[in-house]
Coordinates of N, CA, C and O in Angstrom, one line a residue:
M9 N -6.4 1.5 -17.4 CA -6.4 2.8 -17.9 C -7.5 3.1 -18.9 O -8.1 4.2 -18.9
W10 N -7.9 2.1 -19.6 CA -9.0 2.2 -20.6 C -10.2 2.7 -19.9 O -10.9 3.6 -20.4
T11 N -10.6 2.1 -18.8 CA -11.8 2.5 -18.1 C -11.8 3.9 -17.6 O -12.8 4.6 -17.4
T12 N -10.6 4.5 -17.3 CA -10.4 5.8 -16.8 C -11.0 6.8 -17.8 O -11.6 7.8 -17.4
E13 N -10.8 6.6 -19.1 CA -11.3 7.5 -20.1 C -12.6 7.1 -20.7 O -13.4 7.9 -21.2
Y14 N -12.9 5.8 -20.7 CA -14.1 5.3 -21.3 C -15.3 5.6 -20.5 O -16.4 6.0 -21.0
F15 N -15.3 5.3 -19.2 CA -16.4 5.6 -18.3 C -16.2 7.0 -17.6 O -15.1 7.4 -17.4
Q16 N -17.3 7.6 -17.3 CA -17.2 8.8 -16.5 C -16.5 8.5 -15.1 O -17.0 7.6 -14.4
R17 N -15.5 9.1 -14.8 CA -14.7 8.8 -13.6 C -15.6 8.9 -12.3 O -15.5 8.0 -11.4
R18 N -16.4 9.9 -12.2 CA -17.3 10.1 -11.1 C -18.2 8.8 -10.9 O -18.3 8.2 -9.8
K19 N -18.8 8.4 -12.0 CA -19.7 7.2 -11.9 C -18.9 5.9 -11.6 O -19.4 5.1 -10.8
A20 N -17.8 5.8 -12.2 CA -17.0 4.6 -12.0 C -16.5 4.5 -10.5 O -16.5 3.5 -9.9
I21 N -16.2 5.7 -9.9 CA -15.8 5.7 -8.5 C -16.9 5.3 -7.6 O -16.8 4.5 -6.7
V22 N -18.1 5.7 -7.9 CA -19.3 5.3 -7.2 C -19.5 3.8 -7.2 O -19.7 3.1 -6.2
V23 N -19.5 3.3 -8.5 CA -19.7 1.9 -8.6 C -18.6 1.0 -7.9 O -18.9 0.1 -7.2
L24 N -17.4 1.5 -8.1 CA -16.3 0.7 -7.4 C -16.3 0.8 -5.9 O -16.1 -0.2 -5.2
A25 N -16.7 1.9 -5.4 CA -16.8 2.0 -3.9 C -17.9 1.1 -3.4 O -17.7 0.4 -2.4
L26 N -19.0 1.0 -4.1 CA -20.1 0.1 -3.7 C -19.7 -1.4 -3.9 O -20.0 -2.2 -3.1
L27 N -18.9 -1.7 -5.0 CA -18.4 -3.0 -5.1 C -17.4 -3.4 -4.1 O -17.3 -4.6 -3.6
M28 N -16.6 -2.4 -3.6 CA -15.7 -2.7 -2.5 C -16.4 -3.0 -1.2 O -16.1 -3.9 -0.5
A29 N -17.5 -2.2 -1.0 CA -18.3 -2.5 0.2 C -19.0 -3.9 0.1 O -19.0 -4.6 1.1
A30 N -19.5 -4.2 -1.0 CA -20.1 -5.5 -1.2 C -19.2 -6.7 -1.1 O -19.4 -7.7 -0.3
S31 N -18.0 -6.5 -1.7 CA -17.0 -7.6 -1.7 C -16.4 -7.8 -0.3 O -16.1 -8.9 0.2
G32 N -16.3 -6.7 0.4 CA -15.8 -6.7 1.8 C -16.8 -7.5 2.7 O -16.3 -8.1 3.7
M33 N -18.0 -7.4 2.4 CA -19.0 -8.1 3.3 C -19.0 -9.6 3.1 O -19.6 -10.3 3.9
I34 N -18.3 -10.1 2.1 CA -18.1 -11.5 2.0 C -17.2 -12.1 3.1 O -17.5 -13.2 3.6
F35 N -16.3 -11.3 3.5 CA -15.3 -11.8 4.5 C -16.0 -12.3 5.8 O -15.6 -13.5 6.2
P36 N -16.8 -11.6 6.5 CA -17.3 -12.1 7.7 C -18.1 -13.4 7.6 O -18.3 -14.1 8.6
F37 N -18.6 -13.7 6.4 CA -19.4 -14.8 6.2 C -18.7 -16.0 5.5 O -19.3 -17.0 5.1
S38 N -17.4 -15.8 5.3 CA -16.6 -16.8 4.6 C -16.4 -18.0 5.5 O -16.1 -17.9 6.7
E39 N -16.7 -19.2 4.9 CA -16.5 -20.4 5.7 C -15.4 -21.3 5.2 O -15.1 -22.3 5.8
S40 N -14.7 -20.9 4.2 CA -13.6 -21.7 3.7 C -12.4 -20.8 3.2 O -12.6 -19.6 3.0
G41 N -11.3 -21.3 3.1 CA -10.1 -20.6 2.7 C -10.3 -20.1 1.3 O -9.9 -18.9 1.0
A42 N -10.9 -20.9 0.4 CA -11.1 -20.5 -1.0 C -12.0 -19.3 -1.0 O -11.8 -18.3 -1.9
M43 N -13.0 -19.2 -0.2 CA -14.0 -18.1 -0.2 C -13.3 -16.8 0.3 O -13.5 -15.7 -0.2
I44 N -12.4 -17.0 1.3 CA -11.6 -15.8 1.8 C -10.7 -15.3 0.7 O -10.6 -14.1 0.5
V45 N -10.0 -16.2 0.0 CA -9.1 -15.8 -1.0 C -9.9 -15.1 -2.2 O -9.4 -14.1 -2.7
A46 N -11.0 -15.7 -2.5 CA -11.8 -15.1 -3.6 C -12.3 -13.7 -3.2 O -12.3 -12.7 -4.0
A47 N -12.8 -13.5 -2.0 CA -13.3 -12.2 -1.5 C -12.1 -11.2 -1.5 O -12.3 -10.1 -1.9
G48 N -10.9 -11.7 -1.0 CA -9.8 -10.8 -1.0 C -9.3 -10.4 -2.4 O -8.9 -9.3 -2.6
A49 N -9.4 -11.3 -3.3 CA -9.0 -11.0 -4.7 C -10.0 -10.0 -5.3 O -9.5 -9.0 -5.9
L50 N -11.2 -10.1 -5.1 CA -12.2 -9.2 -5.5 C -12.0 -7.8 -4.9 O -12.0 -6.8 -5.6
L51 N -11.9 -7.8 -3.6 CA -11.7 -6.5 -2.9 C -10.4 -5.8 -3.3 O -10.4 -4.6 -3.5
T52 N -9.3 -6.6 -3.5 CA -8.1 -6.0 -3.9 C -8.2 -5.4 -5.3 O -7.7 -4.3 -5.6
T53 N -8.8 -6.2 -6.2 CA -9.0 -5.7 -7.6 C -9.8 -4.4 -7.6 O -9.4 -3.4 -8.2
F54 N -10.9 -4.4 -6.9 CA -11.7 -3.2 -6.9 C -11.0 -2.0 -6.2 O -11.1 -0.9 -6.6
S55 N -10.3 -2.3 -5.2 CA -9.5 -1.3 -4.4 C -8.4 -0.6 -5.3 O -8.3 0.6 -5.3
Y56 N -7.7 -1.4 -6.0 CA -6.6 -0.8 -6.9 C -7.2 0.0 -8.0 O -6.8 1.1 -8.4
W57 N -8.3 -0.5 -8.6 CA -9.0 0.2 -9.6 C -9.6 1.5 -9.1 O -9.4 2.5 -9.8
F58 N -10.2 1.4 -8.0 CA -10.8 2.6 -7.3 C -9.7 3.6 -7.1 O -9.9 4.8 -7.3
S59 N -8.6 3.2 -6.5 CA -7.5 4.1 -6.2 C -7.0 4.9 -7.4 O -6.7 6.1 -7.4
A60 N -6.7 4.1 -8.5 CA -6.3 4.7 -9.8 C -7.3 5.8 -10.3 O -6.9 6.9 -10.7
L61 N -8.5 5.5 -10.2 CA -9.6 6.4 -10.7 C -9.6 7.6 -9.8 O -9.8 8.8 -10.2
L62 N -9.6 7.4 -8.5 CA -9.8 8.4 -7.5 C -8.6 9.4 -7.6 O -8.8 10.6 -7.5
H63 N -7.4 8.9 -7.7 CA -6.2 9.8 -7.9 C -6.3 10.7 -9.1 O -6.0 11.9 -9.0
A64 N -6.8 10.1 -10.2 CA -7.0 10.9 -11.4 C -8.0 12.0 -11.2 O -7.9 13.1 -11.6
Y65 N -9.1 11.5 -10.6 CA -10.3 12.4 -10.4 C -10.0 13.5 -9.5 O -10.3 14.7 -9.7
Q66 N -9.3 13.2 -8.3 CA -9.1 14.3 -7.4 C -8.2 15.4 -7.9 O -8.3 16.5 -7.7
A67 N -7.2 15.0 -8.8 CA -6.3 15.9 -9.4 C -7.1 16.9 -10.3 O -6.8 18.1 -10.4
E68 N -8.2 16.4 -10.9 CA -8.9 17.2 -11.8 C -9.9 18.3 -11.1 O -10.4 19.2 -11.7
L69 N -10.0 18.1 -9.8 CA -10.9 19.0 -9.0 C -10.3 20.3 -8.6 O -10.9 21.2 -8.2
F70 N -8.9 20.4 -8.8 CA -8.2 21.6 -8.4 C -7.8 22.4 -9.6 O -7.4 21.8 -10.6
P71 N -7.8 23.7 -9.5 CA -7.3 24.5 -10.6 C -5.8 24.3 -10.8 O -5.1 23.9 -9.9
T72 N -5.3 24.4 -12.0 CA -3.9 24.1 -12.3 C -2.9 24.8 -11.4 O -2.0 24.2 -10.9
R73 N -3.2 26.1 -11.0 CA -2.3 26.8 -10.2 C -2.2 26.2 -8.7 O -1.2 26.5 -8.0
A74 N -3.1 25.4 -8.3 CA -3.1 24.9 -7.0 C -3.2 23.4 -6.9 O -3.4 22.8 -5.9
R75 N -3.0 22.7 -8.1 CA -3.3 21.3 -8.2 C -2.3 20.5 -7.3 O -2.7 19.6 -6.5
A76 N -1.1 20.8 -7.3 CA -0.1 20.0 -6.5 C -0.4 20.2 -5.0 O -0.4 19.2 -4.3
T77 N -0.7 21.4 -4.6 CA -1.0 21.7 -3.2 C -2.3 21.0 -2.8 O -2.4 20.4 -1.8
G78 N -3.3 21.1 -3.6 CA -4.6 20.5 -3.4 C -4.5 19.0 -3.3 O -5.0 18.4 -2.3
V79 N -3.8 18.3 -4.2 CA -3.7 16.9 -4.2 C -2.9 16.5 -3.0 O -3.2 15.5 -2.3
G80 N -1.8 17.2 -2.7 CA -0.9 16.9 -1.5 C -1.7 17.0 -0.2 O -1.6 16.2 0.7
F81 N -2.5 18.0 -0.1 CA -3.3 18.3 1.1 C -4.3 17.2 1.3 O -4.5 16.6 2.4
T82 N -5.1 16.8 0.2 CA -6.1 15.8 0.3 C -5.5 14.4 0.6 O -6.0 13.6 1.4
Y83 N -4.3 14.1 0.0 CA -3.6 12.9 0.2 C -3.1 12.8 1.6 O -3.3 11.7 2.3
S84 N -2.6 13.8 2.2 CA -2.1 13.8 3.6 C -3.3 13.6 4.5 O -3.2 12.9 5.5
W85 N -4.5 14.2 4.2 CA -5.7 14.0 5.1 C -6.1 12.5 5.0 O -6.6 11.9 6.0
S86 N -6.0 11.9 3.8 CA -6.4 10.5 3.7 C -5.4 9.6 4.5 O -5.9 8.6 5.1
R87 N -4.1 9.9 4.5 CA -3.2 9.2 5.3 C -3.5 9.3 6.8 O -3.4 8.4 7.6
L88 N -3.9 10.5 7.2 CA -4.2 10.8 8.6 C -5.5 10.0 9.0 O -5.5 9.4 10.1
S89 N -6.4 10.0 8.1 CA -7.7 9.3 8.4 C -7.4 7.8 8.4 O -8.0 7.1 9.2
A90 N -6.5 7.3 7.6 CA -6.2 5.9 7.6 C -5.5 5.5 9.0 O -5.8 4.5 9.5
M91 N -4.7 6.4 9.5 CA -4.1 6.2 10.8 C -5.2 6.1 11.9 O -5.2 5.2 12.7
F92 N -6.1 7.0 11.9 CA -7.1 7.0 12.9 C -8.1 5.8 12.7 O -8.7 5.3 13.7
S93 N -8.4 5.4 11.5 CA -9.3 4.3 11.2 C -8.7 3.0 11.8 O -9.5 2.2 12.2
T94 N -7.4 2.9 11.8 CA -6.9 1.7 12.5 C -7.2 1.6 13.9 O -7.5 0.5 14.4
L95 N -7.3 2.7 14.6 CA -7.7 2.7 16.0 C -9.2 2.3 16.1 O -9.6 1.6 17.0
I96 N -10.0 2.8 15.2 CA -11.4 2.5 15.2 C -11.6 1.0 14.9 O -12.4 0.3 15.6
I97 N -10.9 0.5 13.9 CA -11.0 -0.9 13.6 C -10.5 -1.8 14.7 O -11.2 -2.8 15.0
A98 N -9.5 -1.4 15.4 CA -9.0 -2.2 16.6 C -10.2 -2.2 17.7 O -10.4 -3.3 18.2
A99 N -10.8 -1.1 17.9 CA -11.8 -1.1 18.9 C -13.0 -1.9 18.4 O -13.6 -2.7 19.2
L100 N -13.4 -1.8 17.2 CA -14.5 -2.6 16.6 C -14.2 -4.1 16.7 O -15.1 -4.9 17.0
L101 N -13.0 -4.4 16.4 CA -12.6 -5.8 16.4 C -12.7 -6.4 17.8 O -13.2 -7.6 18.0
N102 N -12.3 -5.6 18.8 CA -12.3 -6.1 20.2 C -13.7 -6.2 20.7 O -14.0 -7.0 21.5
H103 N -14.6 -5.3 20.3 CA -15.9 -5.2 20.9 C -17.0 -5.8 20.0 O -18.1 -6.1 20.5
G104 N -16.9 -5.7 18.7 CA -17.9 -6.2 17.8 C -17.6 -7.3 16.9 O -18.4 -7.9 16.2
G105 N -16.3 -7.6 16.8 CA -15.8 -8.7 15.9 C -15.6 -8.3 14.5 O -15.7 -7.1 14.1
V106 N -15.3 -9.3 13.7 CA -15.0 -9.1 12.3 C -16.2 -8.4 11.5 O -15.9 -7.5 10.7
L107 N -17.4 -8.8 11.8 CA -18.5 -8.3 11.1 C -18.6 -6.8 11.4 O -18.9 -6.0 10.4
A108 N -18.4 -6.3 12.6 CA -18.4 -4.9 12.9 C -17.4 -4.1 12.1 O -17.6 -3.0 11.6
V109 N -16.2 -4.7 11.9 CA -15.1 -4.1 11.2 C -15.5 -3.9 9.7 O -15.4 -2.8 9.1
F110 N -16.1 -5.0 9.1 CA -16.4 -4.9 7.7 C -17.7 -4.0 7.5 O -17.8 -3.4 6.5
L111 N -18.6 -3.9 8.5 CA -19.7 -3.0 8.4 C -19.2 -1.6 8.4 O -19.7 -0.7 7.6
F112 N -18.2 -1.3 9.3 CA -17.6 0.1 9.3 C -17.0 0.4 8.0 O -17.2 1.5 7.4
M113 N -16.2 -0.5 7.4 CA -15.5 -0.2 6.2 C -16.5 -0.1 5.0 O -16.3 0.8 4.2
G114 N -17.5 -1.0 5.0 CA -18.5 -0.9 4.0 C -19.3 0.4 4.1 O -19.6 1.1 3.1
A115 N -19.6 0.9 5.3 CA -20.3 2.1 5.5 C -19.5 3.3 5.0 O -20.0 4.3 4.4
A116 N -18.2 3.2 5.2 CA -17.3 4.3 4.8 C -17.3 4.3 3.2 O -17.4 5.4 2.7
M117 N -17.3 3.2 2.6 CA -17.3 3.2 1.1 C -18.6 3.6 0.6 O -18.7 4.3 -0.5
V118 N -19.7 3.3 1.2 CA -21.0 3.8 0.8 C -21.1 5.3 1.0 O -21.6 6.0 0.1
G119 N -20.4 5.8 2.1 CA -20.3 7.3 2.2 C -19.6 7.9 1.1 O -20.0 9.0 0.6
V120 N -18.5 7.3 0.7 CA -17.7 7.8 -0.5 C -18.6 7.9 -1.7 O -18.6 8.9 -2.4
A121 N -19.3 6.8 -1.9 CA -20.1 6.7 -3.1 C -21.2 7.8 -3.1 O -21.5 8.4 -4.1
L122 N -21.8 8.0 -1.9 CA -22.8 9.1 -1.8 C -22.3 10.5 -2.1 O -22.8 11.3 -2.8
V123 N -21.1 10.8 -1.4 CA -20.6 12.1 -1.5 C -20.1 12.4 -3.0 O -20.4 13.4 -3.6
V124 N -19.4 11.4 -3.6 CA -18.9 11.6 -4.9 C -20.1 11.6 -5.9 O -20.2 12.4 -6.8
G125 N -21.0 10.7 -5.7 CA -22.2 10.6 -6.6 C -23.1 11.8 -6.6 O -23.6 12.2 -7.6
L126 N -23.3 12.4 -5.4 CA -24.2 13.5 -5.2 C -23.6 14.8 -5.5 O -24.2 15.7 -6.0
F127 N -22.3 14.9 -5.1 CA -21.7 16.3 -5.1 C -20.5 16.4 -6.1 O -20.1 17.5 -6.4
G128 N -20.0 15.3 -6.6 CA -18.8 15.3 -7.5 C -19.2 15.8 -8.9 O -20.2 15.3 -9.4
P129 N -18.4 16.6 -9.5 CA -18.7 17.0 -10.9 C -18.2 15.9 -11.9 O -17.3 15.2 -11.5
N130 N -18.7 15.9 -13.1 CA -18.2 15.1 -14.2 C -16.9 15.8 -14.7 O -16.9 17.0 -14.8
T131 N -15.9 15.0 -15.0 CA -14.6 15.6 -15.4 C -14.2 15.1 -16.7 O -13.3 15.8 -17.3
N132 N -14.7 14.0 -17.2 CA -14.2 13.5 -18.5 C -14.6 14.5 -19.6 O -15.7 15.0 -19.7
A133 N -13.6 14.8 -20.5 CA -13.8 15.7 -21.7 C -14.3 17.1 -21.3 O -15.1 17.7 -22.0
V134 N -13.9 17.5 -20.1 CA -14.2 18.9 -19.7 C -12.9 19.6 -19.4 O -12.0 19.0 -18.9
V135 N -12.8 20.8 -19.8 CA -11.6 21.7 -19.6 C -11.4 21.8 -18.0 O -12.4 22.1 -17.3
L136 N -10.3 21.4 -17.6 CA -10.0 21.4 -16.1 C -10.3 22.7 -15.4 O -10.8 22.7 -14.3
E137 N -10.0 23.8 -16.0 CA -10.3 25.1 -15.4 C -11.8 25.3 -15.3 O -12.3 26.0 -14.4
D138 N -12.6 24.7 -16.1 CA -14.1 24.7 -16.0 C -14.6 23.9 -14.8 O -15.5 24.2 -14.2
V139 N -13.9 22.7 -14.6 CA -14.3 21.9 -13.5 C -14.0 22.6 -12.1 O -14.8 22.6 -11.2
S140 N -12.8 23.1 -12.0 CA -12.3 23.6 -10.7 C -12.7 25.1 -10.5 O -12.6 25.6 -9.4
G141 N -13.1 25.7 -11.6 CA -13.5 27.1 -11.7 C -13.7 27.8 -10.5 O -13.7 28.8 -10.0

């Protein structure tokens, strides 16, 4: 929680998305169980941290009158994309192997970092109606 208010959420989301992409790339090159566990621990930590920041950030992007609808809509689209990404991951796993899967996931997180970093507004210490205006 401390980092949610201390760091600019937009910047923290960008950094965490890139850390998720980087830590995910450890998996295809892991040669021991310890390395797999360490990569998984890093990825899980960054993922939960990212999720907490992203949920706070996305809520701030909608005006108060439409916040619940906006967050619900974006969350349902994220669930729908997760469903379809499993189909893509299965195809990549069958045709390209584990490296292809983690390249796909890493590219997705780099995409998130670029979109939020380039187009996302700063929201810390800003009146929410000014952000969503």
